[in-house]
mmCIF file of C-alpha atoms in Angstrom:
data_model
loop_
_atom_site.group_PDB
_atom_site.id
_atom_site.type_symbol
_atom_site.label_atom_id
_atom_site.label_comp_id
_atom_site.label_asym_id
_atom_site.label_seq_id
_atom_site.Cartn_x
_atom_site.Cartn_y
_atom_site.Cartn_z
ATOM 1 C CA GLY A 11 -28.052 -43.174 0.005
ATOM 2 C CA GLY A 12 -29.457 -44.518 -2.893
ATOM 3 C CA VAL A 13 -26.074 -44.201 -5.080
ATOM 4 C CA ALA A 14 -23.962 -45.681 -2.294
ATOM 5 C CA ARG A 15 -25.987 -48.592 -2.080
ATOM 6 C CA ARG A 16 -25.171 -50.214 -5.165
ATOM 7 C CA ILE A 17 -21.613 -50.156 -3.409
ATOM 8 C CA CYS A 18 -22.683 -50.681 -0.122
ATOM 9 C CA PRO A 19 -26.193 -52.781 0.266
ATOM 10 C CA GLU A 20 -25.903 -52.566 4.268
ATOM 11 C CA ILE A 21 -26.318 -48.897 3.477
ATOM 12 C CA LYS A 22 -30.129 -47.512 5.237
ATOM 13 C CA VAL A 23 -31.863 -44.256 4.675
ATOM 14 C CA THR A 24 -34.625 -43.659 7.071
ATOM 15 C CA ILE A 25 -36.780 -39.946 7.121
ATOM 16 C CA VAL A 26 -37.317 -39.201 10.534
ATOM 17 C CA ALA A 27 -40.479 -36.805 11.842
ATOM 18 C CA ASP A 28 -41.596 -36.114 14.988
ATOM 19 C CA LYS A 29 -44.768 -38.512 13.348
ATOM 20 C CA PRO A 30 -44.228 -41.368 10.565
ATOM 21 C CA GLY A 31 -46.288 -40.595 7.149
ATOM 22 C CA PRO A 32 -46.454 -37.350 5.154
ATOM 23 C CA VAL A 33 -44.872 -34.283 5.725
ATOM 24 C CA VAL A 34 -44.529 -30.606 3.669
ATOM 25 C CA LEU A 35 -41.575 -29.140 3.204
ATOM 26 C CA ALA A 36 -41.885 -25.531 3.282
ATOM 27 C CA SER A 37 -40.514 -25.362 0.187
ATOM 28 C CA GLY A 38 -44.093 -26.998 -0.276
ATOM 29 C CA MET A 39 -42.680 -30.644 -1.675
ATOM 30 C CA THR A 40 -44.202 -33.637 0.370
ATOM 31 C CA VAL A 41 -41.668 -36.368 1.908
ATOM 32 C CA ILE A 42 -42.598 -39.369 3.343
ATOM 33 C CA ALA A 43 -40.934 -40.036 7.283
ATOM 34 C CA ASP A 44 -40.302 -43.527 7.995
ATOM 35 C CA HIS A 45 -40.396 -42.429 11.351
ATOM 36 C CA GLY A 46 -41.022 -41.353 14.277
ATOM 37 C CA PHE A 47 -39.028 -39.176 16.667
ATOM 38 C CA ASP A 48 -40.564 -42.252 19.545
ATOM 39 C CA ALA A 49 -39.840 -44.704 16.694
ATOM 40 C CA CYS A 50 -36.699 -44.133 15.637
ATOM 41 C CA PRO A 51 -34.324 -46.369 15.255
ATOM 42 C CA THR A 52 -30.738 -46.716 16.230
ATOM 43 C CA SER A 53 -27.692 -45.162 13.054
ATOM 44 C CA ASP A 54 -24.406 -44.593 12.603
ATOM 45 C CA TYR A 55 -25.645 -40.508 11.969
ATOM 46 C CA LEU A 56 -28.120 -37.986 12.093
ATOM 47 C CA ILE A 57 -28.551 -35.583 9.527
ATOM 48 C CA ILE A 58 -29.942 -32.488 10.536
ATOM 49 C CA SER A 59 -31.275 -30.814 6.821
ATOM 50 C CA GLY A 60 -31.442 -26.941 7.107
ATOM 51 C CA GLY A 61 -34.241 -25.517 4.079
ATOM 52 C CA PRO A 62 -36.548 -22.373 4.596
ATOM 53 C CA GLY A 63 -37.910 -23.646 7.605
ATOM 54 C CA TRP A 64 -35.193 -23.771 10.123
ATOM 55 C CA PRO A 65 -36.457 -20.316 11.979
ATOM 56 C CA GLU A 66 -39.606 -22.648 12.901
ATOM 57 C CA GLN A 67 -37.798 -26.136 13.818
ATOM 58 C CA ALA A 68 -35.458 -24.412 16.020
ATOM 59 C CA HIS A 69 -37.201 -23.411 18.137
ATOM 60 C CA ARG A 70 -38.817 -26.596 18.551
ATOM 61 C CA PRO A 71 -38.675 -27.886 22.336
ATOM 62 C CA GLU A 72 -39.553 -31.871 20.630
ATOM 63 C CA VAL A 73 -36.841 -31.169 17.904
ATOM 64 C CA ALA A 74 -34.293 -30.443 20.123
ATOM 65 C CA ALA A 75 -35.218 -32.559 22.812
ATOM 66 C CA PHE A 76 -35.100 -36.096 19.893
ATOM 67 C CA ILE A 77 -31.394 -34.155 18.430
ATOM 68 C CA ARG A 78 -30.197 -34.158 22.255
ATOM 69 C CA GLU A 79 -31.216 -37.845 22.702
ATOM 70 C CA GLN A 80 -29.654 -38.916 19.621
ATOM 71 C CA ALA A 81 -26.842 -37.651 20.126
ATOM 72 C CA ALA A 82 -26.066 -40.371 23.098
ATOM 73 C CA ASN A 83 -25.957 -42.711 20.624
ATOM 74 C CA THR A 84 -25.014 -41.068 17.277
ATOM 75 C CA VAL A 85 -23.003 -38.733 15.397
ATOM 76 C CA VAL A 86 -25.405 -35.758 14.542
ATOM 77 C CA THR A 87 -24.388 -33.552 11.907
ATOM 78 C CA SER A 88 -26.055 -30.952 9.706
ATOM 79 C CA VAL A 89 -26.055 -29.615 6.632
ATOM 80 C CA CYS A 90 -26.310 -26.110 5.462
ATOM 81 C CA THR A 91 -28.736 -24.412 7.595
ATOM 82 C CA GLY A 92 -29.265 -27.314 9.621
ATOM 83 C CA ALA A 93 -26.552 -25.853 11.646
ATOM 84 C CA MET A 94 -29.012 -23.261 12.892
ATOM 85 C CA ILE A 95 -31.713 -25.879 14.275
ATOM 86 C CA LEU A 96 -28.091 -28.251 15.992
ATOM 87 C CA ALA A 97 -26.865 -24.804 17.143
ATOM 88 C CA GLU A 98 -30.568 -24.134 19.757
ATOM 89 C CA THR A 99 -30.059 -27.626 21.341
ATOM 90 C CA GLY A 100 -26.257 -26.294 22.656
ATOM 91 C CA LEU A 101 -24.316 -29.114 21.189
ATOM 92 C CA LEU A 102 -22.707 -27.238 18.902
ATOM 93 C CA ASN A 103 -21.163 -25.055 22.149
ATOM 94 C CA GLY A 104 -17.861 -24.831 22.630
ATOM 95 C CA LEU A 105 -16.877 -26.037 19.371
ATOM 96 C CA THR A 106 -16.390 -25.232 15.936
ATOM 97 C CA ALA A 107 -18.728 -25.278 12.781
ATOM 98 C CA THR A 108 -20.055 -24.051 9.461
ATOM 99 C CA THR A 109 -23.291 -23.162 7.530
ATOM 100 C CA LYS A 110 -24.307 -22.002 5.274
ATOM 101 C CA SER A 111 -22.886 -18.568 3.255
ATOM 102 C CA ASN A 112 -23.856 -17.017 0.356
ATOM 103 C CA VAL A 113 -27.888 -15.718 0.231
ATOM 104 C CA SER A 114 -28.915 -12.812 -2.060
ATOM 105 C CA GLY A 115 -28.873 -9.122 -2.128
ATOM 106 C CA GLY A 116 -30.543 -8.106 1.448
ATOM 107 C CA GLU A 117 -30.543 -11.795 3.615
ATOM 108 C CA THR A 118 -28.433 -12.222 6.613
ATOM 109 C CA SER A 119 -25.873 -15.109 6.193
ATOM 110 C CA PRO A 120 -26.235 -17.990 8.026
ATOM 111 C CA MET A 121 -22.816 -18.576 8.870
ATOM 112 C CA GLU A 122 -23.390 -14.866 10.400
ATOM 113 C CA LEU A 123 -26.113 -14.908 12.166
ATOM 114 C CA LEU A 124 -25.204 -18.366 13.755
ATOM 115 C CA ALA A 125 -21.487 -16.050 14.501
ATOM 116 C CA SER A 126 -24.203 -13.635 16.200
ATOM 117 C CA THR A 127 -26.507 -14.862 18.017
ATOM 118 C CA HIS A 128 -24.283 -18.084 18.936
ATOM 119 C CA PRO A 129 -20.824 -16.365 21.046
ATOM 120 C CA ASP A 130 -20.270 -19.660 22.382
ATOM 121 C CA ILE A 131 -19.517 -21.406 18.888
ATOM 122 C CA TYR A 132 -16.600 -21.087 17.157
ATOM 123 C CA VAL A 133 -18.441 -20.068 13.051
ATOM 124 C CA VAL A 134 -15.700 -20.769 10.281
ATOM 125 C CA GLY A 135 -15.567 -20.851 6.169
ATOM 126 C CA ALA A 136 -15.624 -24.408 5.449
ATOM 127 C CA LEU A 137 -16.720 -27.493 3.443
ATOM 128 C CA VAL A 138 -17.548 -29.485 6.468
ATOM 129 C CA VAL A 139 -16.273 -29.124 10.576
ATOM 130 C CA ASP A 140 -15.153 -32.826 12.174
ATOM 131 C CA ALA A 141 -15.317 -32.368 15.299
ATOM 132 C CA GLY A 142 -16.220 -35.902 16.112
ATOM 133 C CA ALA A 143 -19.551 -36.739 17.252
ATOM 134 C CA ILE A 144 -20.953 -33.843 15.398
ATOM 135 C CA VAL A 145 -20.071 -32.511 11.879
ATOM 136 C CA THR A 146 -21.506 -30.463 10.048
ATOM 137 C CA GLY A 147 -21.775 -29.516 6.257
ATOM 138 C CA GLY A 148 -21.682 -25.914 4.147
ATOM 139 C CA GLY A 149 -24.652 -24.366 2.533
ATOM 140 C CA VAL A 150 -27.274 -25.816 0.084
ATOM 141 C CA THR A 151 -25.335 -28.325 -2.810
ATOM 142 C CA LEU A 152 -22.509 -29.304 0.189
ATOM 143 C CA ALA A 153 -24.635 -31.626 1.934
ATOM 144 C CA ILE A 154 -23.433 -34.007 -0.938
ATOM 145 C CA ASP A 155 -19.720 -32.912 0.636
ATOM 146 C CA THR A 156 -20.871 -33.501 3.818
ATOM 147 C CA THR A 157 -21.914 -36.769 2.505
ATOM 148 C CA LEU A 158 -18.951 -37.723 1.075
ATOM 149 C CA HIS A 159 -17.474 -36.861 4.349
ATOM 150 C CA LEU A 160 -19.089 -39.532 6.285
ATOM 151 C CA LEU A 161 -19.158 -41.894 3.696
ATOM 152 C CA ALA A 162 -15.017 -41.593 3.897
ATOM 153 C CA ARG A 163 -15.408 -41.639 7.315
ATOM 154 C CA SER A 164 -17.442 -44.783 7.693
ATOM 155 C CA LEU A 165 -16.461 -46.981 4.383
ATOM 156 C CA GLY A 166 -12.937 -44.823 3.437
ATOM 157 C CA GLN A 167 -11.950 -42.569 1.089
ATOM 158 C CA ASP A 168 -11.805 -45.127 -1.743
ATOM 159 C CA MET A 169 -15.852 -46.047 -1.338
ATOM 160 C CA ALA A 170 -16.556 -42.135 -0.908
ATOM 161 C CA GLU A 171 -14.524 -41.372 -4.284
ATOM 162 C CA GLU A 172 -16.607 -44.248 -6.408
ATOM 163 C CA THR A 173 -19.518 -43.550 -5.359
ATOM 164 C CA ALA A 174 -18.718 -39.647 -6.535
ATOM 165 C CA ARG A 175 -17.565 -40.993 -9.387
ATOM 166 C CA ILE A 176 -20.954 -43.169 -9.793
ATOM 167 C CA MET A 177 -22.486 -39.734 -9.280
ATOM 168 C CA GLU A 178 -20.617 -37.378 -11.627
ATOM 169 C CA TYR A 179 -20.086 -35.603 -8.748
ATOM 170 C CA ASP A 180 -16.298 -37.009 -9.245
ATOM 171 C CA GLU A 181 -15.280 -33.475 -10.399
ATOM 172 C CA ALA A 182 -17.288 -31.463 -8.170
ATOM 173 C CA TRP A 183 -16.095 -33.215 -5.061
ATOM 174 C CA ARG A 184 -12.233 -32.091 -6.492
ATOM 175 C CA ALA A 185 -12.895 -28.728 -6.561
ATOM 176 C CA ASN A 186 -14.655 -28.604 -3.528
ATOM 177 C CA ARG A 187 -11.865 -29.583 -1.467
ATOM 178 C CA ARG A 188 -10.064 -27.533 -3.391
ATOM 179 C CA ALA A 189 -12.112 -24.422 -2.627
ATOM 180 C CA ARG A 190 -13.519 -24.851 0.947
ATOM 181 C CA ARG A 191 -11.249 -26.413 3.511
ATOM 182 C CA THR A 192 -12.233 -29.440 5.988
ATOM 183 C CA VAL A 193 -11.987 -29.223 9.140
ATOM 184 C CA LYS A 194 -11.481 -31.748 12.148
ATOM 185 C CA ALA A 195 -11.707 -29.714 15.066
ATOM 186 C CA GLN A 196 -12.974 -31.170 18.678
ATOM 187 C CA ASN A 197 -13.359 -27.948 20.486
ATOM 188 C CA ALA A 198 -13.334 -23.745 19.723
ATOM 189 C CA THR A 199 -9.302 -23.576 20.103
ATOM 190 C CA SER A 200 -8.254 -26.604 18.322
#
């Protein structure tokens, strides 16, 4: 958000959690939530991030309720294993989606796990899947590509490309788009 705001100052990024204040992530890092679920401002996008804490978050009814409530008025986006959290809300049922695919030895791929635990979701390997009101992105650093996709969708391709250039990510973004597809789909049969 910070780099894009240099080009488009009206962009605002906020962090939302159960309640405002410090939130210790599964990695041990602490972030500061600007808002709690009960006072979340209206936004164009809600981005659900993943990470090692996704299993716990995916099974919290208050998280699912918050996401479903936000989906009524905003585009819900997941990055990485955030798709596993999003899947538990039921909002991905009947849609095409993607998530993190690569893992270390002995781990189960989140893409395989999503497909096996949610048969109503058509899981594909992709950079981004844009189903209109729901967008899912690939794993870890592909969150950058997903965010650039959202910038292009909202503010135009030129804005997204200039943001990538300033971040010194333009070559990586081009390479990722050549290597992985972006899927535009409304449902599993698209």
